[in-house]
Amino acid sequence: MTAVDTVAVAPAAPAAPAQAPAPEPVPATGTFAETLHSAIEASGLSLDRLRSALAQRGVRVSVTTLSYWRRGRSQPERASSMLAVGLLEQLLTLPRGTLSSLLGPPRPRGRWVSAAVPGSLPMEEIWPEEAQIAQVFEELDAPPIGELERLSVHDAYYVDAQQFGVLLRMRQVVRATAGGVSRCLVVHKADEGTTGCPEISSVRHARLGRVRRRPEIGLLVAELLLDRPLGLGDCTVFEYEVELPPGAPTTVYGRRFAVPVREYVLQVHFDPSAVPAHCERYERDPGAETDRVRQRLWIGASASAHVLATEQQPGQTGIRWEWE
């Protein structure tokens, strides 16, 4: 399961042989995604090769993001993404402006992106594979991401004797960076292969507001209404539980961070009768598909493992394990 509030150094791409003929130019005959797809196919380059070539030119774009541009599930909008588009035109031997001219206007943005926290990232870089999250945020008129500073986030994840993740207990300590802050949104996504969405229960020091579910991808976005509106600099604590839908035996829990967090604590509690054979901590940079940090964890007599991250930066941190 994954929640919201994850770098290997790629080898340099080998130069193409001098005698290799250049690929035929691909005309812009369709949408941005169709033209990009045709150009990639004609070039014979893999997405990882393109990612590496972009990185060598100082532009970081994940393979996942390139895949979703190619398939039309998202489109480049940020300044860094538009720079990547120009470089892709060069790498794919397209005339200048071929791809950028096919991009429509940026998607409408809600208030939630209007007050960025220093060091924060937009939701599409934290969840490049799930454009629906941004759509739900817009639907709920999400408050600006910078209104609440996360001082502490504590997740306690419970795995039962059948190796299923069944419950998440979550606690946050937040501080208002503006006056009149009264709510926030939380995102939870079930593991692949599960049926249904996570469900929030037992909310404390807040109450559940509007809820949006996308069962086809196991997504839940919920609005939490704080006990009282916060003034500038006011702090509050809220807690809630998430009941998880049934599925296959779980092997990972991680949280994706869009904003920096002073302290993050994650505990995974296993049933004493079903303790994994191996357990490790992992960290990933935003949009990365490989781990930046991997560290073995000891499961003690309490049948639990934990990680502590101070000054957690945007990206992903979690625990994964293997069963016998």
PDB file of N, CA and C in Angstrom, residues 64-114:
ATOM      1  N   THR A  64       8.838   6.401 -16.211  1.00  0.00           N
ATOM      2  CA  THR A  64       7.383   6.381 -16.048  1.00  0.00           C
ATOM      3  C   THR A  64       6.743   7.603 -16.689  1.00  0.00           C
ATOM      4  N   THR A  65       7.322   8.777 -16.456  1.00  0.00           N
ATOM      5  CA  THR A  65       6.767   9.993 -17.046  1.00  0.00           C
ATOM      6  C   THR A  65       6.838   9.943 -18.567  1.00  0.00           C
ATOM      7  N   LEU A  66       7.956   9.510 -19.134  1.00  0.00           N
ATOM      8  CA  LEU A  66       8.066   9.379 -20.585  1.00  0.00           C
ATOM      9  C   LEU A  66       7.029   8.413 -21.127  1.00  0.00           C
ATOM     10  N   SER A  67       6.813   7.325 -20.406  1.00  0.00           N
ATOM     11  CA  SER A  67       5.820   6.340 -20.842  1.00  0.00           C
ATOM     12  C   SER A  67       4.420   6.947 -20.884  1.00  0.00           C
ATOM     13  N   TYR A  68       4.092   7.745 -19.867  1.00  0.00           N
ATOM     14  CA  TYR A  68       2.755   8.325 -19.836  1.00  0.00           C
ATOM     15  C   TYR A  68       2.590   9.454 -20.850  1.00  0.00           C
ATOM     16  N   TRP A  69       3.657  10.171 -21.156  1.00  0.00           N
ATOM     17  CA  TRP A  69       3.584  11.131 -22.264  1.00  0.00           C
ATOM     18  C   TRP A  69       3.323  10.391 -23.563  1.00  0.00           C
ATOM     19  N   ARG A  70       4.008   9.297 -23.733  1.00  0.00           N
ATOM     20  CA  ARG A  70       3.903   8.521 -24.974  1.00  0.00           C
ATOM     21  C   ARG A  70       2.519   7.908 -25.146  1.00  0.00           C
ATOM     22  N   ARG A  71       1.906   7.547 -24.039  1.00  0.00           N
ATOM     23  CA  ARG A  71       0.593   6.888 -24.090  1.00  0.00           C
ATOM     24  C   ARG A  71      -0.572   7.851 -23.945  1.00  0.00           C
ATOM     25  N   GLY A  72      -0.277   9.139 -23.731  1.00  0.00           N
ATOM     26  CA  GLY A  72      -1.331  10.138 -23.646  1.00  0.00           C
ATOM     27  C   GLY A  72      -2.021  10.227 -22.311  1.00  0.00           C
ATOM     28  N   ARG A  73      -1.434   9.608 -21.265  1.00  0.00           N
ATOM     29  CA  ARG A  73      -2.060   9.672 -19.951  1.00  0.00           C
ATOM     30  C   ARG A  73      -1.731  10.968 -19.217  1.00  0.00           C
ATOM     31  N   SER A  74      -0.693  11.642 -19.640  1.00  0.00           N
ATOM     32  CA  SER A  74      -0.359  12.962 -19.114  1.00  0.00           C
ATOM     33  C   SER A  74       0.403  13.698 -20.201  1.00  0.00           C
ATOM     34  N   GLN A  75       0.632  14.997 -19.993  1.00  0.00           N
ATOM     35  CA  GLN A  75       1.381  15.764 -20.970  1.00  0.00           C
ATOM     36  C   GLN A  75       2.342  16.718 -20.259  1.00  0.00           C
ATOM     37  N   PRO A  76       3.442  17.095 -20.919  1.00  0.00           N
ATOM     38  CA  PRO A  76       4.383  18.030 -20.299  1.00  0.00           C
ATOM     39  C   PRO A  76       3.744  19.400 -20.110  1.00  0.00           C
ATOM     40  N   GLU A  77       4.022  19.999 -18.927  1.00  0.00           N
ATOM     41  CA  GLU A  77       3.481  21.328 -18.666  1.00  0.00           C
ATOM     42  C   GLU A  77       4.485  22.238 -17.965  1.00  0.00           C
ATOM     43  N   ARG A  78       5.248  21.692 -17.015  1.00  0.00           N
ATOM     44  CA  ARG A  78       6.180  22.523 -16.272  1.00  0.00           C
ATOM     45  C   ARG A  78       7.335  22.960 -17.163  1.00  0.00           C
ATOM     46  N   ALA A  79       8.060  23.993 -16.717  1.00  0.00           N
ATOM     47  CA  ALA A  79       9.165  24.528 -17.501  1.00  0.00           C
ATOM     48  C   ALA A  79      10.217  23.463 -17.777  1.00  0.00           C
ATOM     49  N   SER A  80      10.552  22.648 -16.754  1.00  0.00           N
ATOM     50  CA  SER A  80      11.555  21.606 -16.941  1.00  0.00           C
ATOM     51  C   SER A  80      11.065  20.547 -17.932  1.00  0.00           C
ATOM     52  N   SER A  81       9.752  20.278 -17.913  1.00  0.00           N
ATOM     53  CA  SER A  81       9.195  19.304 -18.843  1.00  0.00           C
ATOM     54  C   SER A  81       9.230  19.833 -20.272  1.00  0.00           C
ATOM     55  N   MET A  82       8.959  21.119 -20.439  1.00  0.00           N
ATOM     56  CA  MET A  82       9.007  21.707 -21.771  1.00  0.00           C
ATOM     57  C   MET A  82      10.433  21.711 -22.311  1.00  0.00           C
ATOM     58  N   LEU A  83      11.415  21.875 -21.429  1.00  0.00           N
ATOM     59  CA  LEU A  83      12.806  21.771 -21.854  1.00  0.00           C
ATOM     60  C   LEU A  83      13.097  20.352 -22.342  1.00  0.00           C
ATOM     61  N   ALA A  84      12.532  19.366 -21.639  1.00  0.00           N
ATOM     62  CA  ALA A  84      12.708  17.971 -22.054  1.00  0.00           C
ATOM     63  C   ALA A  84      12.101  17.738 -23.430  1.00  0.00           C
ATOM     64  N   VAL A  85      10.977  18.366 -23.718  1.00  0.00           N
ATOM     65  CA  VAL A  85      10.333  18.203 -25.022  1.00  0.00           C
ATOM     66  C   VAL A  85      11.250  18.700 -26.132  1.00  0.00           C
ATOM     67  N   GLY A  86      11.862  19.869 -25.925  1.00  0.00           N
ATOM     68  CA  GLY A  86      12.788  20.391 -26.926  1.00  0.00           C
ATOM     69  C   GLY A  86      13.968  19.460 -27.159  1.00  0.00           C
ATOM     70  N   LEU A  87      14.492  18.868 -26.078  1.00  0.00           N
ATOM     71  CA  LEU A  87      15.605  17.939 -26.210  1.00  0.00           C
ATOM     72  C   LEU A  87      15.168  16.644 -26.886  1.00  0.00           C
ATOM     73  N   LEU A  88      13.943  16.208 -26.611  1.00  0.00           N
ATOM     74  CA  LEU A  88      13.428  15.008 -27.271  1.00  0.00           C
ATOM     75  C   LEU A  88      13.343  15.215 -28.779  1.00  0.00           C
ATOM     76  N   GLU A  89      12.957  16.406 -29.200  1.00  0.00           N
ATOM     77  CA  GLU A  89      12.909  16.695 -30.637  1.00  0.00           C
ATOM     78  C   GLU A  89      14.292  16.518 -31.255  1.00  0.00           C
ATOM     79  N   GLN A  90      15.335  16.938 -30.543  1.00  0.00           N
ATOM     80  CA  GLN A  90      16.698  16.765 -31.057  1.00  0.00           C
ATOM     81  C   GLN A  90      17.097  15.290 -31.064  1.00  0.00           C
ATOM     82  N   LEU A  91      16.836  14.606 -29.955  1.00  0.00           N
ATOM     83  CA  LEU A  91      17.237  13.205 -29.844  1.00  0.00           C
ATOM     84  C   LEU A  91      16.514  12.313 -30.848  1.00  0.00           C
ATOM     85  N   LEU A  92      15.280  12.678 -31.177  1.00  0.00           N
ATOM     86  CA  LEU A  92      14.467  11.874 -32.091  1.00  0.00           C
ATOM     87  C   LEU A  92      14.508  12.410 -33.513  1.00  0.00           C
ATOM     88  N   THR A  93      15.404  13.365 -33.773  1.00  0.00           N
ATOM     89  CA  THR A  93      15.598  13.980 -35.093  1.00  0.00           C
ATOM     90  C   THR A  93      14.303  14.527 -35.676  1.00  0.00           C
ATOM     91  N   LEU A  94      13.534  15.194 -34.828  1.00  0.00           N
ATOM     92  CA  LEU A  94      12.312  15.851 -35.278  1.00  0.00           C
ATOM     93  C   LEU A  94      12.603  17.327 -35.530  1.00  0.00           C
ATOM     94  N   PRO A  95      11.943  17.928 -36.519  1.00  0.00           N
ATOM     95  CA  PRO A  95      12.107  19.372 -36.709  1.00  0.00           C
ATOM     96  C   PRO A  95      11.712  20.128 -35.444  1.00  0.00           C
ATOM     97  N   ARG A  96      12.424  21.206 -35.197  1.00  0.00           N
ATOM     98  CA  ARG A  96      12.165  21.997 -34.003  1.00  0.00           C
ATOM     99  C   ARG A  96      10.704  22.431 -33.947  1.00  0.00           C
ATOM    100  N   GLY A  97      10.086  22.249 -32.792  1.00  0.00           N
ATOM    101  CA  GLY A  97       8.699  22.640 -32.596  1.00  0.00           C
ATOM    102  C   GLY A  97       7.681  21.581 -32.965  1.00  0.00           C
ATOM    103  N   THR A  98       8.139  20.419 -33.486  1.00  0.00           N
ATOM    104  CA  THR A  98       7.199  19.371 -33.896  1.00  0.00           C
ATOM    105  C   THR A  98       6.330  18.910 -32.741  1.00  0.00           C
ATOM    106  N   LEU A  99       6.960  18.624 -31.604  1.00  0.00           N
ATOM    107  CA  LEU A  99       6.214  18.127 -30.455  1.00  0.00           C
ATOM    108  C   LEU A  99       5.557  19.255 -29.666  1.00  0.00           C
ATOM    109  N   SER A 100       6.302  20.326 -29.410  1.00  0.00           N
ATOM    110  CA  SER A 100       5.763  21.406 -28.581  1.00  0.00           C
ATOM    111  C   SER A 100       4.542  22.050 -29.218  1.00  0.00           C
ATOM    112  N   SER A 101       4.471  22.071 -30.554  1.00  0.00           N
ATOM    113  CA  SER A 101       3.317  22.684 -31.222  1.00  0.00           C
ATOM    114  C   SER A 101       2.048  21.864 -31.061  1.00  0.00           C
ATOM    115  N   LEU A 102       2.202  20.613 -30.655  1.00  0.00           N
ATOM    116  CA  LEU A 102       1.040  19.725 -30.505  1.00  0.00           C
ATOM    117  C   LEU A 102       0.480  19.705 -29.091  1.00  0.00           C
ATOM    118  N   LEU A 103       1.144  20.417 -28.187  1.00  0.00           N
ATOM    119  CA  LEU A 103       0.666  20.446 -26.807  1.00  0.00           C
ATOM    120  C   LEU A 103      -0.473  21.453 -26.678  1.00  0.00           C
ATOM    121  N   GLY A 104      -1.545  21.012 -26.074  1.00  0.00           N
ATOM    122  CA  GLY A 104      -2.653  21.917 -25.824  1.00  0.00           C
ATOM    123  C   GLY A 104      -2.360  22.800 -24.633  1.00  0.00           C
ATOM    124  N   PRO A 105      -3.342  23.603 -24.230  1.00  0.00           N
ATOM    125  CA  PRO A 105      -3.139  24.472 -23.069  1.00  0.00           C
ATOM    126  C   PRO A 105      -2.965  23.639 -21.805  1.00  0.00           C
ATOM    127  N   PRO A 106      -2.250  24.160 -20.811  1.00  0.00           N
ATOM    128  CA  PRO A 106      -2.090  23.429 -19.552  1.00  0.00           C
ATOM    129  C   PRO A 106      -3.430  23.123 -18.916  1.00  0.00           C
ATOM    130  N   ARG A 107      -3.471  22.006 -18.177  1.00  0.00           N
ATOM    131  CA  ARG A 107      -4.701  21.662 -17.464  1.00  0.00           C
ATOM    132  C   ARG A 107      -5.027  22.749 -16.457  1.00  0.00           C
ATOM    133  N   PRO A 108      -6.327  23.015 -16.243  1.00  0.00           N
ATOM    134  CA  PRO A 108      -6.670  23.995 -15.220  1.00  0.00           C
ATOM    135  C   PRO A 108      -6.156  23.555 -13.862  1.00  0.00           C
ATOM    136  N   ARG A 109      -5.663  24.502 -13.093  1.00  0.00           N
ATOM    137  CA  ARG A 109      -5.091  24.198 -11.790  1.00  0.00           C
ATOM    138  C   ARG A 109      -5.930  24.809 -10.693  1.00  0.00           C
ATOM    139  N   GLY A 110      -6.020  24.080  -9.592  1.00  0.00           N
ATOM    140  CA  GLY A 110      -6.772  24.590  -8.457  1.00  0.00           C
ATOM    141  C   GLY A 110      -5.891  25.377  -7.512  1.00  0.00           C
ATOM    142  N   ARG A 111      -6.485  25.826  -6.399  1.00  0.00           N
ATOM    143  CA  ARG A 111      -5.740  26.613  -5.426  1.00  0.00           C
ATOM    144  C   ARG A 111      -4.617  25.814  -4.788  1.00  0.00           C
ATOM    145  N   TRP A 112      -4.731  24.476  -4.839  1.00  0.00           N
ATOM    146  CA  TRP A 112      -3.787  23.636  -4.123  1.00  0.00           C
ATOM    147  C   TRP A 112      -2.364  23.743  -4.653  1.00  0.00           C
ATOM    148  N   VAL A 113      -2.172  24.282  -5.848  1.00  0.00           N
ATOM    149  CA  VAL A 113      -0.815  24.446  -6.338  1.00  0.00           C
ATOM    150  C   VAL A 113      -0.343  25.887  -6.245  1.00  0.00           C
ATOM    151  N   SER A 114      -1.144  26.763  -5.667  1.00  0.00           N
ATOM    152  CA  SER A 114      -0.833  28.185  -5.727  1.00  0.00           C
ATOM    153  C   SER A 114       0.134  28.652  -4.652  1.00  0.00           C
TER     154      SER A 114
END
